[in-house]
XYZ file of C-alpha atoms in Angstrom:
743
model
C 113.973 -1.892 78.462
C 112.263 -1.421 75.089
C 108.905 -1.004 76.837
C 110.469 1.636 79.098
C 111.633 3.713 76.097
C 108.262 3.282 74.363
C 106.531 4.509 77.543
C 108.917 7.487 77.771
C 108.266 8.327 74.102
C 104.498 8.210 74.619
C 104.775 10.483 77.683
C 106.897 12.914 75.678
C 104.355 12.941 72.830
C 101.534 13.364 75.328
C 103.237 16.382 76.958
C 103.919 17.837 73.515
C 100.254 17.487 72.583
C 99.227 19.057 75.909
C 101.520 22.026 75.251
C 100.090 22.416 71.758
C 96.609 22.301 73.231
C 97.544 24.935 75.794
C 99.038 27.072 73.036
C 95.891 26.740 70.939
C 93.832 27.544 74.007
C 95.911 30.711 74.551
C 95.406 31.732 70.972
C 91.634 31.133 71.011
C 89.703 34.189 69.921
C 87.703 35.970 72.587
C 84.017 35.787 71.730
C 82.610 39.210 72.603
C 78.898 39.984 72.539
C 77.995 43.681 72.422
C 74.369 44.456 73.299
C 72.884 47.844 72.401
C 69.484 49.108 73.518
C 69.102 52.658 72.149
C 70.650 55.445 70.063
C 72.533 56.899 73.063
C 74.377 53.754 74.137
C 75.194 52.862 70.513
C 77.244 56.076 70.182
C 79.460 54.745 73.017
C 79.490 51.120 71.866
C 80.038 51.669 68.119
C 83.741 52.670 68.450
C 84.387 49.540 70.557
C 82.540 47.375 68.035
C 84.656 48.841 65.232
C 87.825 48.167 67.237
C 86.819 44.555 67.899
C 85.870 44.029 64.264
C 89.220 45.401 63.074
C 91.105 42.714 65.051
C 89.632 39.425 63.789
C 92.773 37.583 64.886
C 91.887 38.322 68.534
C 88.104 38.645 68.703
C 84.803 37.359 67.385
C 82.075 39.996 67.483
C 78.408 39.230 68.076
C 75.859 42.065 68.079
C 72.526 41.917 69.888
C 69.970 44.688 69.354
C 66.962 45.289 71.588
C 64.960 48.057 73.224
C 63.984 51.267 71.450
C 66.291 50.541 68.478
C 63.432 48.476 67.013
C 60.574 50.970 67.496
C 59.384 53.163 64.640
C 58.461 56.088 66.922
C 62.115 56.291 67.954
C 63.467 56.158 64.424
C 64.116 52.407 63.926
C 67.715 53.175 64.792
C 68.827 49.561 64.267
C 69.194 50.589 60.605
C 72.159 52.827 61.433
C 73.889 49.777 62.966
C 73.379 47.918 59.676
C 74.553 50.968 57.729
C 77.735 50.903 59.808
C 78.314 47.407 58.379
C 77.753 45.421 61.573
C 76.034 42.040 61.340
C 73.195 41.939 63.862
C 73.047 38.435 65.286
C 69.800 38.881 67.199
C 66.977 41.421 67.286
C 64.814 41.242 70.382
C 61.567 43.188 70.627
C 61.556 43.865 74.355
C 59.669 47.139 74.787
C 56.161 47.039 76.209
C 54.503 50.248 75.010
C 52.936 52.636 77.455
C 55.893 54.794 78.463
C 54.979 54.663 82.142
C 56.512 53.018 85.204
C 54.636 49.739 84.775
C 55.679 49.502 81.108
C 59.334 49.862 82.096
C 59.025 46.978 84.577
C 57.207 44.827 82.028
C 59.903 45.593 79.437
C 62.613 44.356 81.825
C 60.597 41.177 82.396
C 60.056 40.605 78.662
C 63.769 41.022 78.004
C 64.592 38.499 80.752
C 62.241 36.003 79.108
C 63.821 36.385 75.651
C 67.524 36.764 76.489
C 68.354 33.212 77.746
C 67.794 31.625 74.313
C 70.052 34.201 72.658
C 72.820 33.813 75.256
C 72.686 30.011 75.044
C 72.936 30.158 71.252
C 75.780 32.711 71.081
C 77.764 31.365 74.068
C 79.854 34.553 74.419
C 82.985 34.683 76.578
C 82.071 38.185 77.642
C 79.067 40.481 77.317
C 79.689 44.223 76.909
C 76.891 46.324 78.378
C 76.674 50.090 78.697
C 75.357 52.576 81.181
C 72.251 52.820 83.269
C 69.157 51.910 81.226
C 66.535 49.415 82.393
C 67.245 47.334 79.258
C 70.916 47.119 80.301
C 69.869 45.889 83.750
C 67.982 43.025 82.098
C 71.066 42.160 80.020
C 73.388 42.152 83.034
C 70.962 40.112 85.149
C 70.550 37.439 82.471
C 74.282 37.174 81.764
C 75.243 37.021 85.450
C 72.728 34.249 86.163
C 73.988 32.311 83.113
C 77.658 32.579 84.186
C 78.698 34.935 81.401
C 81.412 37.467 82.212
C 80.242 41.088 81.968
C 82.194 44.219 81.041
C 80.279 47.304 82.159
C 80.988 50.668 80.522
C 80.567 53.973 82.395
C 79.995 52.519 85.842
C 80.720 54.555 88.944
C 79.187 57.781 87.650
C 76.558 59.770 89.511
C 73.346 61.398 88.312
C 70.104 62.455 89.865
C 67.514 59.813 88.861
C 66.634 56.113 89.140
C 69.419 55.639 86.568
C 71.873 55.911 89.489
C 70.426 52.852 91.175
C 70.292 50.889 87.924
C 73.882 51.810 87.019
C 75.218 50.749 90.411
C 73.193 47.527 90.274
C 74.778 46.669 86.920
C 78.214 47.464 88.366
C 77.633 44.952 91.169
C 76.651 42.291 88.610
C 79.587 43.057 86.299
C 82.965 41.321 86.496
C 84.971 44.052 84.747
C 84.605 47.817 84.466
C 85.736 50.419 81.918
C 84.987 53.814 83.456
C 85.384 57.336 82.099
C 86.699 59.512 84.928
C 89.003 59.206 87.892
C 86.112 60.035 90.224
C 84.018 57.224 88.715
C 86.935 54.860 89.267
C 87.113 55.917 92.911
C 83.360 55.383 93.311
C 83.695 51.813 91.995
C 86.558 51.131 94.382
C 84.499 52.602 97.229
C 81.740 50.161 96.183
C 84.293 47.395 96.938
C 84.925 46.476 93.300
C 88.348 44.903 92.682
C 90.576 47.733 91.414
C 92.593 45.266 89.302
C 89.433 44.750 87.229
C 88.718 48.463 86.761
C 90.054 50.284 83.707
C 90.179 54.074 83.631
C 89.648 54.317 79.873
C 87.728 57.507 79.137
C 84.514 57.641 77.154
C 84.632 55.634 73.867
C 82.494 58.218 72.072
C 85.350 60.734 72.518
C 87.493 58.568 70.210
C 85.142 59.394 67.382
C 84.033 62.895 68.293
C 87.541 64.327 68.851
C 88.493 63.085 65.378
C 85.311 64.003 63.546
C 84.172 67.368 64.880
C 86.513 69.309 62.554
C 84.782 68.076 59.392
C 84.890 70.531 56.517
C 81.281 69.832 55.543
C 79.823 70.791 58.913
C 77.837 73.692 57.428
C 76.184 71.305 54.955
C 75.106 69.132 57.895
C 73.795 72.117 59.864
C 71.798 73.396 56.900
C 70.407 69.950 56.096
C 68.890 69.661 59.595
C 67.822 73.306 59.981
C 67.722 75.496 56.860
C 70.015 77.185 54.365
C 69.929 80.553 56.132
C 71.150 79.379 59.525
C 74.680 80.410 60.540
C 77.276 78.629 62.658
C 76.774 79.393 66.355
C 73.353 80.956 65.733
C 71.108 78.015 66.620
C 70.197 75.861 69.638
C 70.156 72.085 70.137
C 67.503 70.948 72.641
C 67.274 67.450 74.131
C 65.199 66.817 77.275
C 64.307 63.411 78.754
C 61.815 62.515 81.479
C 62.963 62.002 85.078
C 61.214 58.791 86.069
C 61.361 59.521 89.823
C 59.469 62.810 89.344
C 57.651 62.653 86.036
C 55.234 65.543 86.538
C 57.974 67.957 87.549
C 60.145 67.007 84.570
C 57.184 67.472 82.204
C 56.567 70.910 83.735
C 60.204 71.973 83.200
C 59.990 70.644 79.636
C 57.043 72.940 78.946
C 58.864 75.911 80.487
C 61.914 75.148 78.328
C 59.752 75.200 75.190
C 58.192 78.519 76.252
C 61.641 80.011 76.824
C 62.877 78.762 73.446
C 59.859 80.203 71.669
C 60.458 83.584 73.351
C 64.202 83.469 72.655
C 63.415 83.324 68.934
C 66.403 81.355 67.645
C 66.489 78.421 65.250
C 66.239 75.288 67.393
C 66.820 71.631 66.576
C 64.809 69.638 69.134
C 65.049 65.868 69.541
C 62.191 63.739 70.843
C 62.680 62.415 74.402
C 63.773 58.841 75.043
C 61.431 55.969 75.854
C 61.421 56.378 79.662
C 58.199 56.750 81.593
C 56.880 60.264 81.031
C 57.960 60.602 77.396
C 54.364 60.448 76.104
C 53.395 63.395 78.301
C 56.398 65.388 77.066
C 55.513 64.728 73.432
C 51.941 65.877 74.140
C 53.316 69.145 75.570
C 55.457 69.610 72.457
C 52.492 69.104 70.143
C 50.167 71.237 72.241
C 52.588 74.142 71.835
C 52.814 73.541 68.066
C 56.551 72.945 68.064
C 56.514 70.639 65.025
C 54.848 73.372 62.948
C 56.713 76.340 64.431
C 59.020 78.030 61.855
C 61.900 78.309 64.369
C 61.871 74.612 65.307
C 62.883 71.379 63.645
C 61.704 68.363 65.672
C 63.394 65.022 64.884
C 63.392 61.516 66.331
C 66.986 60.597 65.584
C 70.202 62.055 64.157
C 73.252 59.908 63.278
C 75.956 60.381 65.901
C 78.578 61.820 63.528
C 76.128 64.466 62.334
C 74.805 65.115 65.842
C 78.369 65.879 66.969
C 78.711 68.504 64.237
C 75.441 70.097 65.289
C 76.409 70.202 68.983
C 79.982 71.395 68.468
C 78.945 74.380 66.324
C 75.751 75.299 68.211
C 75.299 78.596 69.977
C 73.963 76.629 72.939
C 72.693 73.194 73.967
C 69.787 72.954 76.401
C 68.030 70.102 78.197
C 69.085 67.302 80.521
C 70.849 64.886 78.197
C 74.152 63.432 79.379
C 75.567 64.637 76.051
C 75.331 68.181 77.389
C 77.412 67.537 80.486
C 79.783 65.086 78.781
C 80.425 65.340 75.033
C 79.549 69.033 74.632
C 82.351 69.958 77.016
C 84.911 68.614 74.541
C 83.988 71.432 72.143
C 83.475 74.244 74.668
C 79.813 74.463 73.610
C 77.754 76.387 76.203
C 75.182 74.143 77.880
C 72.119 74.803 80.031
C 71.352 71.738 82.150
C 67.729 71.668 83.325
C 66.418 69.877 86.399
C 67.981 67.076 88.440
C 68.617 64.309 85.923
C 72.389 64.989 85.797
C 72.850 66.047 89.426
C 76.249 64.894 90.664
C 77.896 64.388 87.297
C 81.315 65.903 86.732
C 81.064 68.817 84.307
C 83.252 71.387 82.618
C 82.805 75.105 83.146
C 80.646 75.234 80.005
C 77.592 73.966 81.945
C 75.116 76.353 83.585
C 72.593 74.572 85.832
C 68.939 75.517 86.216
C 67.900 73.137 88.986
C 64.334 74.384 89.281
C 62.111 76.940 87.580
C 58.594 78.197 88.348
C 58.357 80.289 85.172
C 60.191 80.262 81.886
C 61.985 83.522 82.800
C 64.824 81.773 84.636
C 65.469 79.538 81.618
C 65.213 82.536 79.285
C 67.783 84.414 81.389
C 70.081 81.375 81.248
C 69.787 81.417 77.449
C 70.766 85.092 77.449
C 73.839 84.296 79.552
C 74.981 81.227 77.628
C 73.986 81.675 73.992
C 76.934 82.406 71.727
C 79.677 82.000 74.365
C 82.634 79.615 73.977
C 84.416 77.819 76.777
C 87.742 75.992 77.121
C 87.625 72.482 75.712
C 87.327 69.912 78.505
C 88.732 66.383 78.559
C 87.170 65.295 81.845
C 85.544 62.308 80.097
C 88.322 61.234 77.754
C 91.256 62.013 75.527
C 90.287 60.065 72.398
C 92.176 56.836 73.235
C 89.554 54.817 75.088
C 89.069 52.034 72.513
C 92.750 50.905 72.345
C 92.749 50.750 76.149
C 89.533 48.710 76.246
C 90.813 46.277 73.586
C 94.039 45.817 75.538
C 91.971 45.255 78.675
C 89.832 42.626 76.900
C 92.965 40.795 75.701
C 94.218 40.671 79.281
C 91.120 38.843 80.583
C 92.017 35.356 81.784
C 89.091 33.028 81.102
C 90.635 30.502 83.504
C 90.178 32.878 86.429
C 87.286 32.001 88.761
C 84.018 33.428 87.508
C 82.744 34.251 90.978
C 83.375 37.913 91.857
C 85.344 38.859 94.907
C 84.930 42.204 96.622
C 87.711 44.368 98.028
C 86.994 46.027 101.355
C 90.288 47.892 102.114
C 90.331 51.718 101.880
C 90.283 53.475 98.519
C 93.714 53.565 96.895
C 95.635 56.788 96.367
C 93.794 58.792 93.647
C 96.875 60.677 92.448
C 98.847 57.768 91.005
C 97.196 54.727 89.462
C 98.985 51.546 88.450
C 97.696 51.363 84.855
C 100.452 51.373 82.252
C 98.552 53.207 79.500
C 97.339 56.061 81.751
C 99.841 58.818 82.370
C 100.436 58.654 86.102
C 101.494 62.097 87.312
C 98.865 64.823 87.184
C 100.658 67.838 85.749
C 100.145 71.244 84.162
C 101.699 73.152 81.298
C 102.805 76.528 82.654
C 103.521 79.434 80.303
C 105.351 82.577 81.471
C 104.926 85.345 78.901
C 107.771 87.630 79.928
C 109.091 90.780 78.322
C 112.315 89.145 77.134
C 111.745 85.396 77.168
C 108.843 83.048 76.607
C 109.039 80.098 78.977
C 107.048 76.869 79.176
C 107.318 74.226 81.894
C 105.785 70.890 82.836
C 104.881 71.201 86.525
C 103.626 68.270 88.584
C 101.116 68.343 91.438
C 103.857 68.637 94.076
C 105.214 71.809 92.467
C 108.266 70.169 90.906
C 109.270 71.600 87.532
C 109.747 68.388 85.566
C 111.076 70.092 82.436
C 111.482 73.711 81.327
C 111.738 75.352 77.898
C 112.798 78.910 77.049
C 112.902 80.965 73.839
C 113.264 84.695 73.079
C 109.795 86.266 73.032
C 108.769 87.394 69.508
C 107.359 90.909 69.092
C 104.188 90.223 67.069
C 101.030 88.481 68.206
C 101.115 85.950 65.363
C 104.738 84.954 65.944
C 104.218 84.826 69.688
C 101.149 82.557 69.465
C 102.916 80.318 66.967
C 105.855 79.918 69.343
C 103.615 79.312 72.381
C 101.771 76.516 70.550
C 104.999 74.966 69.271
C 106.583 74.957 72.725
C 103.401 73.585 74.327
C 103.166 70.804 71.723
C 106.823 69.924 72.315
C 106.167 69.814 76.051
C 103.081 67.599 75.619
C 105.081 65.126 73.545
C 107.814 65.064 76.168
C 105.203 64.665 78.929
C 104.295 61.197 77.643
C 107.869 59.962 78.090
C 108.058 61.690 81.470
C 104.876 59.879 82.623
C 103.017 63.165 83.136
C 99.286 63.559 82.516
C 98.676 67.140 81.349
C 95.426 68.503 82.835
C 95.496 71.958 81.245
C 97.497 75.091 80.472
C 98.115 78.070 82.762
C 99.441 81.352 81.344
C 101.147 84.066 83.402
C 101.497 87.419 81.655
C 102.124 91.057 82.460
C 99.408 93.718 82.360
C 95.718 93.747 83.223
C 94.005 90.426 82.557
C 90.375 89.291 82.515
C 90.835 85.728 83.818
C 87.174 84.867 83.240
C 87.578 85.222 79.462
C 91.336 84.584 79.242
C 91.929 88.021 77.670
C 94.843 90.421 78.181
C 93.030 93.766 78.421
C 96.109 96.010 78.556
C 99.675 94.772 78.651
C 102.819 96.343 80.022
C 105.214 98.088 77.679
C 107.552 95.150 78.191
C 105.436 93.029 75.833
C 104.689 95.596 73.177
C 101.371 97.043 74.348
C 98.911 94.224 73.694
C 95.277 95.277 73.963
C 92.251 92.950 74.229
C 94.266 89.885 73.205
C 92.444 86.545 73.632
C 95.073 84.040 74.772
C 92.704 81.302 75.919
C 90.845 80.481 72.699
C 93.734 79.775 70.298
C 95.622 77.715 72.877
C 92.536 75.748 73.926
C 91.466 75.122 70.316
C 94.926 73.929 69.304
C 95.695 71.733 72.317
C 92.140 70.605 73.264
C 92.872 71.468 76.875
C 91.315 73.911 79.352
C 93.328 77.140 79.626
C 93.606 79.650 82.484
C 95.197 83.093 82.115
C 96.107 85.629 84.805
C 98.419 88.500 85.639
C 101.953 87.526 86.706
C 101.510 89.191 90.104
C 98.360 87.202 90.762
C 100.172 84.069 89.636
C 102.941 84.749 92.134
C 100.307 84.913 94.902
C 98.732 81.655 93.698
C 102.166 80.004 93.695
C 102.714 81.054 97.305
C 99.243 79.814 98.265
C 99.873 76.337 96.857
C 103.620 75.817 97.239
C 105.127 78.594 99.362
C 104.786 80.620 102.547
C 101.078 81.216 101.845
C 100.177 77.531 102.125
C 97.467 77.271 104.764
C 97.356 81.071 105.271
C 93.863 82.494 104.763
C 94.855 86.141 104.114
C 98.193 87.300 102.717
C 99.729 89.630 100.143
C 102.546 88.868 97.717
C 104.638 91.785 96.426
C 106.964 91.227 93.454
C 110.076 93.409 93.526
C 111.743 93.064 90.167
C 111.985 95.086 86.968
C 108.586 96.478 87.996
C 106.516 96.171 91.153
C 103.478 93.881 91.132
C 101.725 91.403 93.327
C 98.574 89.631 94.335
C 96.138 89.584 97.249
C 94.709 86.396 98.754
C 91.630 87.125 100.887
C 89.695 84.286 102.549
C 91.778 81.808 100.485
C 90.642 83.369 97.190
C 92.488 85.642 94.783
C 91.123 89.206 94.665
C 90.650 90.530 91.109
C 88.326 93.504 91.574
C 85.539 94.796 89.359
C 87.867 95.788 86.502
C 90.619 93.233 87.222
C 93.175 95.673 88.656
C 92.708 95.027 92.382
C 96.333 93.998 92.893
C 98.191 96.686 90.901
C 100.361 97.164 93.995
C 103.169 98.875 92.117
C 100.892 101.801 91.335
C 99.909 102.670 94.895
C 100.860 106.348 95.202
C 103.120 107.237 98.135
C 103.905 110.825 97.074
C 102.031 113.581 95.245
C 105.192 114.999 93.666
C 107.329 111.893 93.235
C 109.175 110.712 90.136
C 107.214 109.885 86.981
C 106.010 106.299 86.682
C 105.647 104.237 83.495
C 101.891 104.268 84.050
C 101.902 108.039 83.410
C 101.287 109.082 87.013
C 103.765 110.275 89.648
C 104.860 109.012 93.029
C 103.966 105.327 92.537
C 105.857 102.661 94.496
C 107.211 101.382 91.168
C 108.720 104.800 90.388
C 110.801 104.533 93.586
C 111.481 100.862 94.320
C 111.443 98.872 91.062
C 114.592 97.591 89.400
C 114.058 100.095 86.590
C 113.772 102.983 89.096
C 116.970 101.939 90.885
C 118.741 101.558 87.533
C 117.629 105.082 86.623
C 119.066 106.507 89.859
C 122.267 104.476 89.457
C 122.792 105.949 85.979
C 122.307 109.471 87.361
C 124.968 108.913 90.009
C 127.277 107.322 87.470
C 126.879 110.232 85.035
C 127.827 112.604 87.893
C 130.746 110.306 88.799
C 129.187 109.698 92.234
C 128.518 105.965 92.005
C 131.867 104.211 92.086
C 133.718 103.877 95.390
C 137.119 102.489 96.251
C 137.237 98.712 95.902
C 134.173 98.530 93.637
C 134.762 96.418 90.535
C 133.022 98.012 87.545
C 134.103 97.773 83.913
C 133.790 100.835 81.700
C 131.729 98.993 79.082
C 129.449 97.370 81.633
C 125.801 98.621 81.587
C 124.741 100.288 84.835
C 122.107 98.345 86.786
C 120.413 98.339 90.172
C 123.013 95.805 91.311
C 125.725 98.482 91.049
C 123.674 100.795 93.259
C 123.266 98.091 95.925
C 126.951 97.185 95.719
C 127.988 100.835 96.118
C 125.690 101.268 99.127
C 127.171 98.192 100.815
C 130.654 99.685 100.328
C 129.712 102.904 102.076
C 128.504 105.142 99.242
C 126.212 107.566 101.106
C 124.490 108.753 97.910
C 123.616 105.190 96.860
C 122.531 104.355 100.393
C 120.217 107.383 100.445
C 118.579 106.285 97.180
C 117.998 102.745 98.517
C 116.691 104.025 101.845
C 114.196 106.221 99.995
C 113.161 103.267 97.784
C 112.730 100.935 100.777
C 110.743 103.604 102.629
C 108.448 104.118 99.629
C 107.893 100.356 99.353
C 107.304 100.094 103.107
C 104.780 102.952 103.093
C 102.960 101.347 100.143
C 102.794 98.026 101.986
C 101.494 99.828 105.097
C 98.639 101.142 102.931
C 97.882 97.556 101.920
C 97.963 96.428 105.559
C 95.543 99.164 106.539
C 93.118 98.311 103.711
C 92.989 94.497 103.501
C 94.687 93.580 106.806
C 96.518 90.403 105.704
C 98.287 88.218 108.256
C 101.477 87.981 106.182
C 103.414 89.853 103.497
C 105.577 87.826 101.103
C 108.257 89.636 99.094
C 109.165 87.955 95.826
C 111.571 88.836 93.011
C 115.278 89.672 92.680
C 115.167 92.590 95.170
C 113.139 90.773 97.845
C 116.051 89.757 100.060
C 117.409 93.333 100.068
C 114.060 94.971 100.881
C 112.836 92.532 103.550
C 114.580 94.039 106.635
C 114.082 97.738 105.821
C 110.421 97.222 104.900
C 109.831 95.354 108.184
C 111.462 98.307 109.972
C 109.253 100.883 108.198
C 106.149 98.899 109.159
C 107.211 98.739 112.811
C 107.791 102.516 112.829
C 104.882 103.873 110.792
C 101.996 101.384 110.717
C 99.079 101.282 113.100
C 99.880 99.375 116.265
C 97.473 96.567 115.326
C 99.504 95.637 112.210
C 103.064 96.464 113.307
C 103.846 92.837 114.128
C 102.775 91.417 110.771
C 105.705 89.471 109.365
C 107.390 90.302 106.074
C 109.049 87.200 104.613
C 110.953 86.548 101.407
C 109.734 83.939 98.957
C 111.547 80.606 98.710
C 110.101 79.887 95.251
C 112.540 80.054 92.355
C 109.898 80.275 89.597
C 106.768 81.959 91.053
C 105.306 82.913 87.644
C 105.524 79.364 86.279
C 104.382 77.765 89.538
C 101.476 80.204 89.778
C 100.401 79.496 86.207
C 100.572 75.772 86.971
C 98.626 76.162 90.227
C 95.608 77.537 88.326
C 95.449 74.290 86.376
C 96.267 71.955 89.263
C 93.667 73.578 91.527
C 90.816 74.266 89.119
C 91.083 71.342 86.683
C 90.854 68.852 89.537
C 87.899 70.496 91.294
C 85.723 71.246 88.234
C 82.715 69.512 89.763
C 79.271 71.064 90.258
């Protein structure tokens, strides 16, 4: 019996020790090796390295430096890693000089010879490797063959060079993926990568650049790299790399770019190309043209990332084929000219103008004329500034007891609209702003057209107060969106008056919002919220709402007519909104139906709005009331009650012949105006929207059947089913354009 209890006690102690061992195993720090090959990948890796270093209870950081970091001609950029207070565990000289195709292959081979000793000594749990460089391919190959888990950053993206093949090869070797965009995620899934091992994180460099690009000393940085006389927005940043699959062509375009920059005669900060095959030829072209001695140019080998961000964000233009132009520059709205094919296929913001090919420098010069000095909406296609916390959380979730061997998933791509990742906001949504005459309204609208939450405040009279309120309401909505699981893609603004949607400027407003003139709505909203912003006339927005959510869905050509306080509308022709050369193509309320009609608010006479708008009907109702001809027996109307169009309609329904005559005239005027539209643009459908739509629908259909050409008499007039066309239209601009911003 005593032996039995002793045996039981030993078993209990053994189980206790096993549990303690398991607990210690669970608490073991993850040994993470980050390998960096050049100045470009370090800008993406440095924020992750800082995050790992700041959590010593969870991670051990090892840093390996190789590639062009250790070459004097490329700035010995390993020093900036040391200046950032990272301990470099290993420095590997892996570059075979020559800067041609053979040298690249030899460099990969040299790296593969040197890496095994380093990996055996460090014994990392996971190797973090970035991007699409040949050095990174060597790292991934060595780690995979030595049974080291690999986390690949920025897989799944597309560009136009051999980098594509290298990037996808690394993705197939990697066990885990942290990608930047939803499209990249879908590409990885289409490549049969396990979606449970893919993190949609955003670009790590955005964590730093979104925080740092508002530095107060940015002018000091600009002047230190250019000269004391240069002004913000009055200089160019140029960065062009060779395309290894077509070296001679890329060298030719490089020379044309330099010629165009010389002719353009602006201060230019030009960085030396990277170490890819063809870089020697490009440097020879630069020196042959005397760029290093030219008074307008400053040629440099390397700029620290934080300073480079200041230079890009405040530049008048960036030119070249660097991924920074199509990625990071979009976060600031900096205009970019992308030359050649190196970035073909990458997702870009609207700030990028492509010059795919050029026989002379004139095409590039013309692109500089178009882009220099412009500003674009800030784009967050590649990140929102929270990539590093997501990546650290992802690293903590890695189970080292899982089988090392990769498995591939062959089922179809999962639904791209909703992803099962708890730190990514699931529902793609828009902030919609309706800038009305009385109220300012903001709503969170999801992709299906559901208004998730709505806010309303009285509309202030001054520009300053109005902008302050718009930003406050939008910020409140963005905070609420997090709790509502909504991912805000951008802001759409619906406003009265004539609008230039290309620049986001209200050219002339209606009297309802205090006669704004040349008011830029896009810039202050975009700068404050760091989101792309679209602005359009409320009538156009109503048409967009119908196209996406209403009767216009799937209809190629239709017209929307708003019948409310005023008369407005929008025209959809071949599935696109018609704006016209001066942005007044859809001023439907000001189609003249009489030469001697009543005076309109626009200053003319005989417009549809002067007959059929709510204000016109209210005017006629007041006239009848003043002559004691409005009220009929059984009509409930208080003495103190203001006279409105509703009283006129009510009186007509009760048999008031005077009221009925006014409404018949109004409906006829509206019908004749719509007939003019039918005869000009020949839509297949007319949609009436607004508070008077249900009343006008039947009489307008009757006028068309009586007076229109035979070929359009059968076109249907329908009433809108949408309760909030202005808000839904504003949202549709975001939901349509923000998700298709791919060139």
